[in-house]
Amino acid sequence: MNFLRHTPFMTALLLGASTLTSNAYAFPEMVRHGYSNCTACHSSPSGGGILNAYGRSTSQAVLSAYGQERESLPMYGVAPLPEAFQIQAFVRGIQVYQDTPQASSGDSQFMQADLSASAVVNQFTVVATGGLNPNTLSGKPTTDNKFFSREHYVMYRPDSGALENTSLRLGRFMMDYGIHEPDHTVSIRQGLGFGPYAESYNLEAGYQGERFSGAVTGVFGRPERTNLKSEQGLALTGAIHLAEKYKFGLSFFQGYSTGASRQVAGPYGILGFTERFYLLTEWDWQFRHGISQTNSGASGFVSFNRLGYELIQGLHFYIQHQNNFSHLGEPTAHDHSFAPGILFYPRPHFEFQAQLGREYNSALDQNETSGFLMGSFYL
Amino acid sequence: MKRNHFATMFAVLSSFAAASALAANAQSYQVTGGNVGFLAIGKPSAIKIRGKGSAPQGQIQISGKEVSGELTFDENSLNTGIDLRDRHMKEKYLQTDKNPTAKFKITKLTLPRDFTPSGFSAEKLPMEGDLTLHGETKPVKGTATIISNAGAATGHVEFGTQITDYKIDIPTYMGVKVADHIDIDVDVQAKAAESSPASAPAQGTKKK
């Protein structure tokens, strides 16, 4: 049996799967239903993660193909909690496939298994997650802790007065930049270093209004992990909401790590052409400095475009294109991929994604076929 | 003295003639289509809730430069895109089983000085009306845009109002509360009904 030489994409996918921390699902395309701000459904202003009570209900009413009114409740409503308290247990697994001129292979793995909880007391929200290292789940050796918390923060959100629609958040979470696509292997996430284990300790001030939204985030890295060369810096993002179906934004990040710095900037758009037809698009430029002794800097570019159509409620077809030019001056660092896919939310608590497409591996100068089937369940 | 008397009489007769001419052009329009919509904001998170309903029914009259009329609207036709939300809106808040119909009566809408009965367009005219919702009637103020041509007319009316003015509880669901203020818009298409001359005498009346 020939061992497969992993392509960058395959490596990224498996690395992402094995190191966990894919953020629980975010649905930026919900903008087309008038949900311009992620806090409509999620505790986090940047989206993803634990759902609030309204988000639970929306998952049945708007997202899922089928479902009963109470079906979306935590634990199916078996142990009712006050609306101010939410819990969510989340598991995710993936089956990947790759076909290159050299060989074909497949692999399956647990990606995530954790428990999230949130509590709203007056104008304060507390969120915490705790989970198992997926290598531990898969019975694989790991040097990391078996249990860890990828997200925990306190947030202050005034509900009236001049500061209504603002938020102040302190703790560990994914900084707000661009589109929070839940597939962390895509170019605008993994390609920019916003993939697995990217949740850092931050202080974020945000605004979620009718026409505008944005955030300023001070990124303090992972001070508790001195062995990690964690990145610190400042992130800025702002967006304008138009016609209740379009969101256009700009993001910027200045990062510093030991011996290196970078700037990342670019526009994004979430366009709900109709209630069924939508486009997610993001384009980012990255300028890295001091990355090695022989190469003082590099410019790169990533892009992500997903054109989606919701055939029936809960069943989406999409076509997706990505560019990952990590070093514009280096022809062997120009990867791009094209893939059609399906998103299926059959009932509340269940999410599936399947994708199969072609990728150009610039390092090997060859085209490859790769795909995955991912399933998630949350209580 | 005699000249002044004739001049005065001429001026009076002229005004009667002009008024009669205008009054003779009073026109009714029967609503044939359109829709009613609203925009409400859910807080926190500025959730935009847009609802649309069927065409209103009724007549619009243009008499001289004054527009009047009364429209009725079936509240059960409202749709916000989410069945659960629609059900709550109609059953719990609007209580359409008791109050299925909303009414809108134009009380003040004056056309511009330069309008002509045969065809005109006017944008964002100040408008006042009475809205009856949930069994309560309250005055509202807004704007109207009207286009009339060859016996047909289209109109677009916008105004804002407060939910609680109509003794409707503030909708609240799963931590999201709708703001008291909502914006309502009404689009109508109408066709001229049979011309309805005013009761004033025809032009050319002579004083005996």
Coordinates of C-alpha atoms in Angstrom, one line a residue:
Chain A
M1 CA 0.0 0.0 0.0
N2 CA 1.4 3.3 -1.0
F3 CA 1.3 5.9 1.7
L4 CA -0.4 9.1 0.7
R5 CA 1.6 12.2 0.6
H6 CA -0.7 14.7 2.2
T7 CA -1.4 17.8 0.3
P8 CA -1.5 21.1 2.2
F9 CA -5.3 21.0 2.2
M10 CA -5.5 17.5 3.5
T11 CA -2.9 18.2 6.2
A12 CA -4.8 21.3 7.2
L13 CA -8.0 19.4 7.4
L14 CA -6.6 16.6 9.5
L15 CA -4.6 18.9 11.6
G16 CA -7.7 20.9 12.3
A17 CA -9.6 17.8 13.1
S18 CA -7.0 16.5 15.5
T19 CA -6.4 19.7 17.3
L20 CA -10.0 20.5 17.8
T21 CA -11.2 24.0 18.5
S22 CA -13.4 24.3 15.4
N23 CA -15.8 26.9 16.6
A24 CA -19.4 25.6 17.0
Y25 CA -21.4 26.5 14.0
A26 CA -22.0 30.1 12.9
F27 CA -24.4 31.0 10.1
P28 CA -23.4 34.3 8.6
E29 CA -25.7 33.7 5.7
M30 CA -28.6 34.3 8.2
V31 CA -28.2 38.0 7.2
R32 CA -30.7 37.3 4.4
H33 CA -33.4 36.8 7.1
G34 CA -32.8 40.2 8.7
Y35 CA -30.3 38.8 11.3
S36 CA -27.4 41.2 10.6
N37 CA -25.9 40.8 14.0
C38 CA -24.8 37.5 15.4
T39 CA -26.0 38.3 18.9
A40 CA -29.5 37.7 17.6
C41 CA -28.9 33.9 18.0
H42 CA -25.5 33.6 19.7
S43 CA -24.0 34.8 23.0
S44 CA -20.9 35.8 21.1
P45 CA -21.0 39.1 19.2
S46 CA -18.8 37.5 16.6
G47 CA -21.1 34.6 16.1
G48 CA -20.7 30.9 16.6
G49 CA -20.6 29.1 19.9
I50 CA -23.4 28.7 22.3
L51 CA -26.9 29.7 21.2
N52 CA -29.1 31.9 23.2
A53 CA -32.8 31.1 23.7
Y54 CA -33.9 33.0 20.6
G55 CA -31.2 31.2 18.5
R56 CA -32.5 27.9 19.7
S57 CA -35.9 28.7 18.5
T58 CA -34.6 30.1 15.2
S59 CA -32.7 26.9 14.6
Q60 CA -36.0 25.2 14.3
A61 CA -38.1 27.9 12.7
V62 CA -35.6 29.1 10.1
L63 CA -32.7 26.8 9.8
S64 CA -33.9 23.2 10.0
A65 CA -35.9 21.3 7.4
Y66 CA -38.2 19.7 9.9
G67 CA -38.9 20.2 13.6
Q68 CA -41.4 20.8 16.3
E69 CA -41.6 24.0 18.3
R70 CA -40.0 22.6 21.5
E71 CA -37.6 20.3 19.7
S72 CA -34.8 22.9 19.6
L73 CA -34.7 23.3 23.4
P74 CA -31.6 22.3 25.3
M75 CA -31.7 18.6 25.8
Y76 CA -35.0 18.5 23.9
G77 CA -36.6 20.3 26.9
V78 CA -36.2 17.2 29.1
A79 CA -34.7 19.4 31.9
P80 CA -36.1 22.9 31.4
L81 CA -33.9 25.8 32.4
P82 CA -34.7 29.5 32.7
E83 CA -34.1 31.3 29.4
A84 CA -31.3 33.2 31.1
F85 CA -29.3 29.9 31.4
Q86 CA -28.3 27.9 28.3
I87 CA -26.2 24.8 28.0
Q88 CA -25.0 23.0 24.9
A89 CA -23.1 19.8 24.5
F90 CA -21.5 19.6 21.0
V91 CA -19.9 16.7 19.2
R92 CA -18.5 16.7 15.7
G93 CA -16.9 14.1 13.5
I94 CA -15.5 14.1 10.0
Q95 CA -14.7 11.7 7.2
V96 CA -12.2 13.0 4.7
Y97 CA -11.2 11.7 1.3
Q98 CA -8.4 12.5 -1.0
D99 CA -7.4 11.4 -4.5
T100 CA -4.0 12.5 -5.9
P101 CA -2.0 11.2 -8.9
Q102 CA 0.0 9.3 -6.4
A103 CA -2.7 7.6 -4.2
S104 CA -6.2 7.7 -2.7
S105 CA -7.0 7.7 1.0
G106 CA -9.7 8.3 3.5
D107 CA -9.8 8.9 7.2
S108 CA -12.3 9.6 9.9
Q109 CA -11.9 11.4 13.2
F110 CA -13.6 13.0 16.0
M111 CA -13.2 16.8 15.8
Q112 CA -15.0 18.1 18.8
A113 CA -16.6 17.1 22.0
D114 CA -17.3 19.8 24.5
L115 CA -19.9 21.4 26.8
S116 CA -20.8 25.0 26.7
A117 CA -22.8 27.0 29.2
S118 CA -24.0 30.6 29.4
A119 CA -25.7 32.7 32.0
V120 CA -27.2 36.1 31.7
V121 CA -27.6 38.1 34.9
N122 CA -28.8 41.6 34.5
Q123 CA -26.5 43.1 31.9
F124 CA -23.8 40.6 32.3
T125 CA -23.3 37.3 30.3
V126 CA -20.9 34.6 31.3
V127 CA -19.9 31.9 28.9
A128 CA -17.6 28.9 29.4
T129 CA -16.8 25.8 27.5
G130 CA -15.0 22.7 28.5
G131 CA -14.1 19.8 26.3
L132 CA -12.1 16.7 25.6
N133 CA -9.0 16.8 23.4
P134 CA -10.0 14.9 20.3
N135 CA -6.8 12.9 20.2
T136 CA -7.8 11.6 23.6
L137 CA -11.3 10.8 22.1
S138 CA -9.6 9.0 19.2
G139 CA -7.3 7.1 21.5
K140 CA -4.3 8.9 20.0
P141 CA -1.3 10.1 22.0
T142 CA -1.2 13.8 22.9
T143 CA 1.1 16.2 24.7
D144 CA -1.8 18.6 25.4
N145 CA -4.1 18.5 28.3
K146 CA -6.9 15.9 28.0
F147 CA -9.4 18.5 29.1
F148 CA -9.4 22.1 28.2
S149 CA -11.5 25.2 27.7
R150 CA -11.3 26.9 24.4
E151 CA -13.7 29.7 25.2
H152 CA -14.6 31.5 28.4
Y153 CA -15.5 35.1 28.9
V154 CA -17.5 37.7 30.7
M155 CA -19.5 40.2 28.7
Y156 CA -21.3 43.4 29.6
R157 CA -24.2 44.5 27.4
P158 CA -26.3 47.5 28.4
D159 CA -29.9 47.0 27.5
S160 CA -30.9 50.6 27.4
G161 CA -29.6 54.1 27.4
A162 CA -26.8 55.7 25.3
L163 CA -24.7 52.5 25.4
E164 CA -27.5 50.2 24.1
N165 CA -26.3 47.9 21.4
T166 CA -22.7 48.0 22.7
S167 CA -20.8 45.2 24.4
L168 CA -17.6 44.8 26.3
R169 CA -16.1 41.4 26.5
L170 CA -13.1 40.0 28.3
G171 CA -11.8 36.5 28.2
R172 CA -10.7 33.8 25.8
F173 CA -12.5 33.7 22.5
M174 CA -11.9 34.0 18.7
M175 CA -11.2 37.6 17.8
D176 CA -13.7 39.2 15.5
Y177 CA -12.3 39.3 12.0
G178 CA -14.1 38.9 8.7
I179 CA -16.6 36.1 8.2
H180 CA -16.8 33.5 10.9
E181 CA -17.0 30.6 8.6
P182 CA -17.4 27.5 10.8
D183 CA -15.2 25.4 8.5
H184 CA -11.9 26.5 10.0
T185 CA -9.9 24.9 7.2
V186 CA -10.9 27.5 4.6
S187 CA -8.4 30.0 3.4
I188 CA -9.8 33.0 5.3
R189 CA -9.5 31.0 8.6
Q190 CA -6.7 28.5 8.5
G191 CA -4.9 30.4 5.8
L192 CA -4.6 33.5 8.0
G193 CA -3.8 31.6 11.2
F194 CA -7.4 31.9 12.5
G195 CA -7.9 28.2 12.6
P196 CA -7.5 25.6 15.3
Y197 CA -6.3 26.9 18.7
A198 CA -6.6 30.5 17.5
E199 CA -8.9 31.4 20.5
S200 CA -6.8 33.9 22.5
Y201 CA -7.3 36.1 25.5
N202 CA -8.9 39.3 24.3
L203 CA -10.6 42.5 25.4
E204 CA -13.2 43.5 22.9
A205 CA -15.5 46.5 22.6
G206 CA -18.3 46.0 20.1
Y207 CA -21.3 47.6 18.6
Q208 CA -24.3 45.8 17.1
G209 CA -26.7 48.3 15.7
E210 CA -29.4 48.3 13.0
R211 CA -27.2 49.8 10.3
F212 CA -23.7 49.4 11.6
S213 CA -21.7 46.9 13.6
G214 CA -18.1 46.5 14.5
A215 CA -15.5 45.7 17.1
V216 CA -12.2 46.7 18.4
T217 CA -10.2 43.9 20.0
G218 CA -7.0 43.9 22.0
V219 CA -5.4 40.5 21.5
F220 CA -3.2 39.3 24.3
G221 CA -2.4 35.8 23.0
R222 CA -2.1 32.9 25.4
P223 CA -0.2 34.2 28.4
E224 CA -0.9 31.0 30.3
R225 CA 1.0 28.9 27.7
T226 CA 4.5 30.3 27.8
N227 CA 5.7 27.6 25.5
L228 CA 3.5 28.8 22.7
K229 CA 4.6 31.7 20.5
S230 CA 1.2 33.2 20.7
E231 CA 0.4 36.2 18.7
Q232 CA -0.7 39.5 20.2
G233 CA -2.1 42.6 18.6
L234 CA -5.1 44.7 17.6
A235 CA -8.1 43.8 15.5
L236 CA -10.6 46.2 14.0
T237 CA -13.7 45.2 12.1
G238 CA -16.7 47.2 10.9
A239 CA -19.7 46.5 8.7
I240 CA -22.7 48.3 7.2
H241 CA -26.0 46.6 6.9
L242 CA -28.1 47.5 3.8
A243 CA -31.7 46.7 2.9
E244 CA -31.9 44.1 5.7
K245 CA -30.2 41.5 3.5
Y246 CA -26.7 42.7 2.8
K247 CA -23.7 43.2 5.1
F248 CA -20.5 44.7 3.8
G249 CA -17.5 44.9 6.1
L250 CA -13.8 45.7 6.4
S251 CA -11.4 44.1 8.8
F252 CA -7.8 44.8 9.9
F253 CA -5.4 43.0 12.2
Q254 CA -2.0 44.0 13.4
G255 CA -0.2 41.1 15.0
Y256 CA 3.1 40.6 16.8
S257 CA 4.8 37.4 17.8
T258 CA 8.4 36.7 18.7
G259 CA 10.6 38.0 16.0
A260 CA 7.7 38.7 13.6
S261 CA 4.8 40.9 12.8
R262 CA 2.1 41.0 10.3
Q263 CA -0.8 43.1 9.0
V264 CA -3.9 41.5 7.6
A265 CA -6.7 43.5 6.0
G266 CA -9.5 43.1 3.6
P267 CA -13.2 43.5 2.8
Y268 CA -16.0 41.0 3.2
G269 CA -19.6 40.7 2.1
I270 CA -22.6 38.7 3.1
L271 CA -25.1 39.2 0.4
G272 CA -28.6 37.8 0.7
F273 CA -29.8 38.4 -2.9
T274 CA -33.1 36.6 -2.0
E275 CA -34.2 34.7 1.0
R276 CA -32.8 31.6 -0.7
F277 CA -29.8 32.8 -2.7
Y278 CA -26.7 34.2 -1.1
L279 CA -23.1 34.9 -1.4
L280 CA -20.3 34.9 1.2
T281 CA -17.2 36.6 0.0
E282 CA -14.0 37.7 1.7
W283 CA -10.7 38.9 0.3
D284 CA -7.7 39.5 2.6
W285 CA -4.1 40.7 2.1
Q286 CA -1.4 39.7 4.5
F287 CA 2.0 41.4 4.9
R288 CA 4.4 39.5 7.1
H289 CA 7.6 40.8 8.4
G290 CA 10.7 39.2 10.0
I291 CA 9.5 35.7 9.2
S292 CA 12.9 34.3 8.8
Q293 CA 16.5 35.3 8.7
T294 CA 16.7 34.9 5.0
N295 CA 13.4 36.4 4.1
S296 CA 12.5 39.6 5.9
G297 CA 8.9 39.7 4.7
A298 CA 6.3 38.3 2.5
S299 CA 3.0 39.4 1.0
G300 CA 0.1 37.0 0.6
F301 CA -3.5 37.0 -0.4
V302 CA -6.4 34.7 0.4
S303 CA -10.0 34.7 -0.8
F304 CA -13.1 32.8 -0.1
N305 CA -16.3 32.8 -2.1
R306 CA -19.3 30.6 -1.5
L307 CA -22.4 31.0 -3.6
G308 CA -25.3 29.2 -1.9
Y309 CA -28.9 28.4 -2.7
E310 CA -31.4 27.0 -0.1
L311 CA -33.4 24.6 -2.2
I312 CA -35.8 23.9 0.7
Q313 CA -35.5 25.1 4.2
G314 CA -32.6 23.3 5.7
L315 CA -31.0 22.1 2.5
H316 CA -28.4 24.2 0.8
F317 CA -26.4 23.7 -2.3
Y318 CA -23.3 25.7 -2.8
I319 CA -20.2 26.2 -4.9
Q320 CA -17.1 27.4 -3.3
H321 CA -13.8 28.8 -4.5
Q322 CA -10.8 29.7 -2.5
N323 CA -7.4 31.1 -3.2
N324 CA -4.5 30.7 -0.8
F325 CA -1.5 32.6 -2.1
S326 CA 0.6 32.6 1.1
H327 CA 3.6 34.1 -0.7
L328 CA 2.8 36.2 -3.7
G329 CA 6.4 36.1 -4.9
E330 CA 6.6 32.3 -4.7
P331 CA 4.8 30.3 -7.5
T332 CA 4.8 27.1 -5.3
A333 CA 2.7 28.9 -2.7
H334 CA -0.4 29.6 -4.9
D335 CA -3.0 27.1 -4.0
H336 CA -6.6 27.3 -5.1
S337 CA -9.6 25.1 -4.9
F338 CA -13.1 24.7 -6.3
A339 CA -15.7 22.6 -4.7
P340 CA -19.5 22.1 -4.8
G341 CA -21.1 21.1 -1.5
I342 CA -24.2 20.5 0.5
L343 CA -25.3 21.8 3.9
F344 CA -28.1 19.9 5.5
Y345 CA -29.9 20.8 8.7
P346 CA -32.5 18.1 8.9
R347 CA -33.8 18.8 12.4
P348 CA -32.7 21.0 15.3
H349 CA -29.6 19.7 16.9
F350 CA -28.2 18.1 13.7
E351 CA -25.9 19.6 11.1
F352 CA -24.2 18.0 8.1
Q353 CA -21.9 19.2 5.5
A354 CA -20.5 17.4 2.4
Q355 CA -18.1 18.7 -0.1
L356 CA -16.1 17.2 -3.0
G357 CA -13.9 19.3 -5.3
R358 CA -10.7 19.9 -7.0
E359 CA -7.6 21.5 -5.5
Y360 CA -4.5 22.8 -7.2
N361 CA -1.5 21.8 -5.2
S362 CA 1.2 24.4 -6.2
A363 CA 4.0 22.7 -4.3
L364 CA 3.6 19.6 -6.4
D365 CA 2.1 21.3 -9.4
Q366 CA -0.8 18.9 -9.7
N367 CA -4.5 18.8 -9.4
E368 CA -6.1 16.7 -6.7
T369 CA -9.6 15.7 -5.6
S370 CA -10.5 16.1 -2.0
G371 CA -13.7 16.1 0.0
F372 CA -15.2 15.5 3.4
L373 CA -18.4 14.6 5.1
M374 CA -18.9 16.3 8.5
G375 CA -21.6 15.7 11.0
S376 CA -22.4 17.6 14.1
F377 CA -24.9 17.0 16.9
Y378 CA -25.6 19.3 19.8
L379 CA -27.9 18.9 22.8
Chain B
M1 CA -69.5 103.1 -8.3
K2 CA -71.2 101.1 -11.0
R3 CA -67.9 99.9 -12.3
N4 CA -66.7 98.7 -8.9
H5 CA -70.0 96.8 -8.4
F6 CA -69.5 95.0 -11.7
A7 CA -65.9 94.3 -10.9
T8 CA -66.8 92.8 -7.6
M9 CA -69.6 90.7 -9.1
F10 CA -67.2 89.5 -11.8
A11 CA -64.6 88.5 -9.2
V12 CA -67.2 86.6 -7.2
L13 CA -68.6 84.9 -10.2
S14 CA -65.0 83.9 -11.4
S15 CA -64.3 82.3 -8.0
F16 CA -67.5 80.4 -8.1
A17 CA -66.6 79.2 -11.6
A18 CA -63.2 78.2 -10.6
A19 CA -64.4 76.3 -7.5
S20 CA -67.1 74.7 -9.6
A21 CA -64.6 73.6 -12.2
L22 CA -62.4 72.1 -9.6
A23 CA -65.3 70.5 -7.7
A24 CA -66.6 69.1 -11.0
N25 CA -63.3 67.2 -11.3
A26 CA -63.7 65.3 -8.0
Q27 CA -62.6 61.8 -8.7
S28 CA -63.0 58.5 -6.9
Y29 CA -60.4 55.7 -7.2
Q30 CA -61.2 52.1 -6.4
V31 CA -58.2 50.2 -4.9
T32 CA -57.4 47.3 -7.1
G33 CA -54.1 46.1 -5.7
G34 CA -51.1 46.7 -3.5
N35 CA -49.9 45.5 -0.1
V36 CA -49.4 46.6 3.4
G37 CA -46.1 46.2 5.2
F38 CA -44.4 47.0 8.5
L39 CA -40.9 47.0 9.9
A40 CA -40.3 46.3 13.5
I41 CA -37.0 46.1 15.3
G42 CA -36.3 43.4 17.9
K43 CA -33.8 44.1 20.6
P44 CA -31.2 43.4 21.5
S45 CA -29.2 42.8 18.3
A46 CA -31.3 45.0 16.1
I47 CA -33.3 42.1 14.6
K48 CA -35.2 43.4 11.6
I49 CA -38.7 42.0 11.4
R50 CA -40.4 42.9 8.2
G51 CA -44.0 41.8 7.6
K52 CA -46.1 42.0 4.4
G53 CA -49.8 41.5 3.9
S54 CA -52.3 41.5 1.1
A55 CA -53.7 44.6 -0.7
P56 CA -55.9 46.9 1.3
Q57 CA -59.5 47.5 0.2
G58 CA -61.4 50.7 -0.2
Q59 CA -61.7 53.9 -2.1
I60 CA -59.7 57.1 -2.4
Q61 CA -61.3 60.4 -3.4
I62 CA -59.6 63.4 -4.8
S63 CA -61.7 66.5 -4.5
G64 CA -60.1 69.7 -5.6
K65 CA -56.7 69.4 -4.0
E66 CA -57.8 67.4 -1.1
V67 CA -57.4 63.6 -0.9
S68 CA -59.5 61.5 1.4
G69 CA -60.5 57.9 1.7
E70 CA -60.7 54.9 3.9
L71 CA -58.9 51.6 3.5
T72 CA -59.3 48.3 5.3
F73 CA -56.8 45.6 5.7
D74 CA -57.0 41.9 6.6
E75 CA -54.5 41.4 9.4
N76 CA -54.6 37.6 9.0
S77 CA -52.8 38.1 5.7
L78 CA -49.6 39.4 7.4
N79 CA -46.5 37.2 7.0
T80 CA -43.1 37.8 8.5
G81 CA -41.4 34.7 7.0
I82 CA -41.4 32.6 10.1
D83 CA -44.6 30.6 10.9
L84 CA -44.1 30.5 14.6
R85 CA -43.6 34.3 14.7
D86 CA -46.6 34.9 12.6
R87 CA -48.7 32.7 14.8
H88 CA -47.7 34.5 17.9
M89 CA -48.2 37.9 16.2
K90 CA -51.7 37.2 15.2
E91 CA -52.9 35.0 18.1
K92 CA -51.2 36.6 21.1
Y93 CA -50.6 40.2 20.1
L94 CA -52.9 41.4 17.4
Q95 CA -55.6 39.0 18.5
T96 CA -57.0 38.8 15.0
D97 CA -59.8 36.5 16.2
K98 CA -61.3 39.6 17.8
N99 CA -59.9 42.3 15.5
P100 CA -59.3 40.8 12.1
T101 CA -59.4 44.1 10.2
A102 CA -57.3 47.2 10.5
K103 CA -58.5 50.5 9.1
F104 CA -56.7 53.5 7.8
K105 CA -58.6 56.8 7.1
I106 CA -56.9 59.7 5.4
T107 CA -57.9 62.9 7.3
K108 CA -55.5 65.4 5.7
L109 CA -53.6 65.1 2.4
T110 CA -53.3 68.2 0.2
L111 CA -52.0 67.9 -3.3
P112 CA -49.5 70.5 -4.6
R113 CA -50.7 73.8 -6.1
D114 CA -49.6 72.8 -9.6
F115 CA -51.3 69.5 -9.9
T116 CA -53.6 68.8 -12.8
P117 CA -56.5 66.3 -12.6
S118 CA -55.6 64.6 -15.8
G119 CA -52.2 63.4 -14.5
F120 CA -49.7 64.3 -11.9
S121 CA -47.1 63.0 -9.5
A122 CA -46.2 64.2 -6.1
E123 CA -43.6 62.8 -3.7
K124 CA -43.5 62.8 0.1
L125 CA -46.5 64.9 0.7
P126 CA -47.3 65.5 4.4
M127 CA -50.2 63.3 5.4
E128 CA -52.4 62.7 8.4
G129 CA -54.7 59.9 9.1
D130 CA -56.4 57.7 11.7
L131 CA -55.3 54.2 12.1
T132 CA -57.6 51.6 13.8
L133 CA -55.7 48.6 15.1
H134 CA -56.6 46.1 17.8
G135 CA -59.9 48.0 18.3
E136 CA -58.1 51.3 19.0
T137 CA -58.1 54.4 16.8
K138 CA -55.1 56.8 16.9
P139 CA -54.0 59.7 14.7
V140 CA -50.8 59.2 12.7
K141 CA -48.7 61.4 10.6
G142 CA -46.5 60.5 7.7
T143 CA -45.9 61.0 4.0
A144 CA -47.6 60.1 0.8
T145 CA -46.3 59.7 -2.8
I146 CA -49.0 59.7 -5.5
I147 CA -48.8 59.2 -9.2
S148 CA -51.9 59.6 -11.3
N149 CA -52.2 59.2 -15.0
A150 CA -55.0 58.3 -17.5
G151 CA -57.5 57.2 -14.9
A152 CA -55.1 55.1 -12.8
A153 CA -53.2 56.0 -9.7
T154 CA -50.6 54.5 -7.5
G155 CA -49.9 55.6 -4.0
H156 CA -47.3 54.9 -1.3
V157 CA -47.9 55.9 2.2
E158 CA -45.4 55.7 5.1
F159 CA -45.9 56.5 8.7
G160 CA -44.7 55.4 12.2
T161 CA -46.7 54.6 15.2
Q162 CA -46.3 53.0 18.7
I163 CA -47.6 49.5 19.3
T164 CA -48.7 50.3 22.9
D165 CA -50.9 53.1 21.7
Y166 CA -53.3 50.4 20.4
K167 CA -53.2 48.5 23.7
I168 CA -51.1 45.8 22.2
D169 CA -48.6 44.2 24.5
I170 CA -44.9 44.6 23.5
P171 CA -44.1 41.3 21.7
T172 CA -41.4 39.5 23.6
Y173 CA -40.0 36.1 22.7
M174 CA -37.0 34.2 24.0
G175 CA -35.3 37.2 25.3
V176 CA -36.0 39.4 22.3
K177 CA -38.3 42.3 22.7
V178 CA -39.8 44.3 19.9
A179 CA -39.3 48.0 20.0
D180 CA -42.5 50.0 20.7
H181 CA -42.1 52.0 17.5
I182 CA -42.9 50.4 14.2
D183 CA -42.9 51.8 10.6
I184 CA -45.9 51.0 8.4
D185 CA -46.1 51.4 4.6
V186 CA -49.0 51.0 2.4
D187 CA -48.9 50.6 -1.4
V188 CA -52.0 50.9 -3.5
Q189 CA -52.9 50.7 -7.1
A190 CA -56.2 52.2 -8.0
K191 CA -58.4 52.8 -11.0
A192 CA -60.7 55.7 -11.4
A193 CA -64.3 54.9 -10.6
E194 CA -67.2 56.6 -12.5
S195 CA -66.6 60.4 -12.2
S196 CA -68.6 61.9 -9.4
P197 CA -69.3 65.6 -10.0
A198 CA -69.7 67.7 -6.8
S199 CA -73.1 69.1 -5.8
A200 CA -72.0 72.7 -6.7
P201 CA -73.6 74.1 -9.8
A202 CA -71.9 74.0 -13.1
Q203 CA -69.7 76.9 -14.3
G204 CA -71.3 79.9 -15.7
T205 CA -73.9 80.5 -13.1
K206 CA -75.3 84.0 -13.2
K207 CA -76.5 86.0 -10.3
K208 CA -80.0 87.2 -10.7

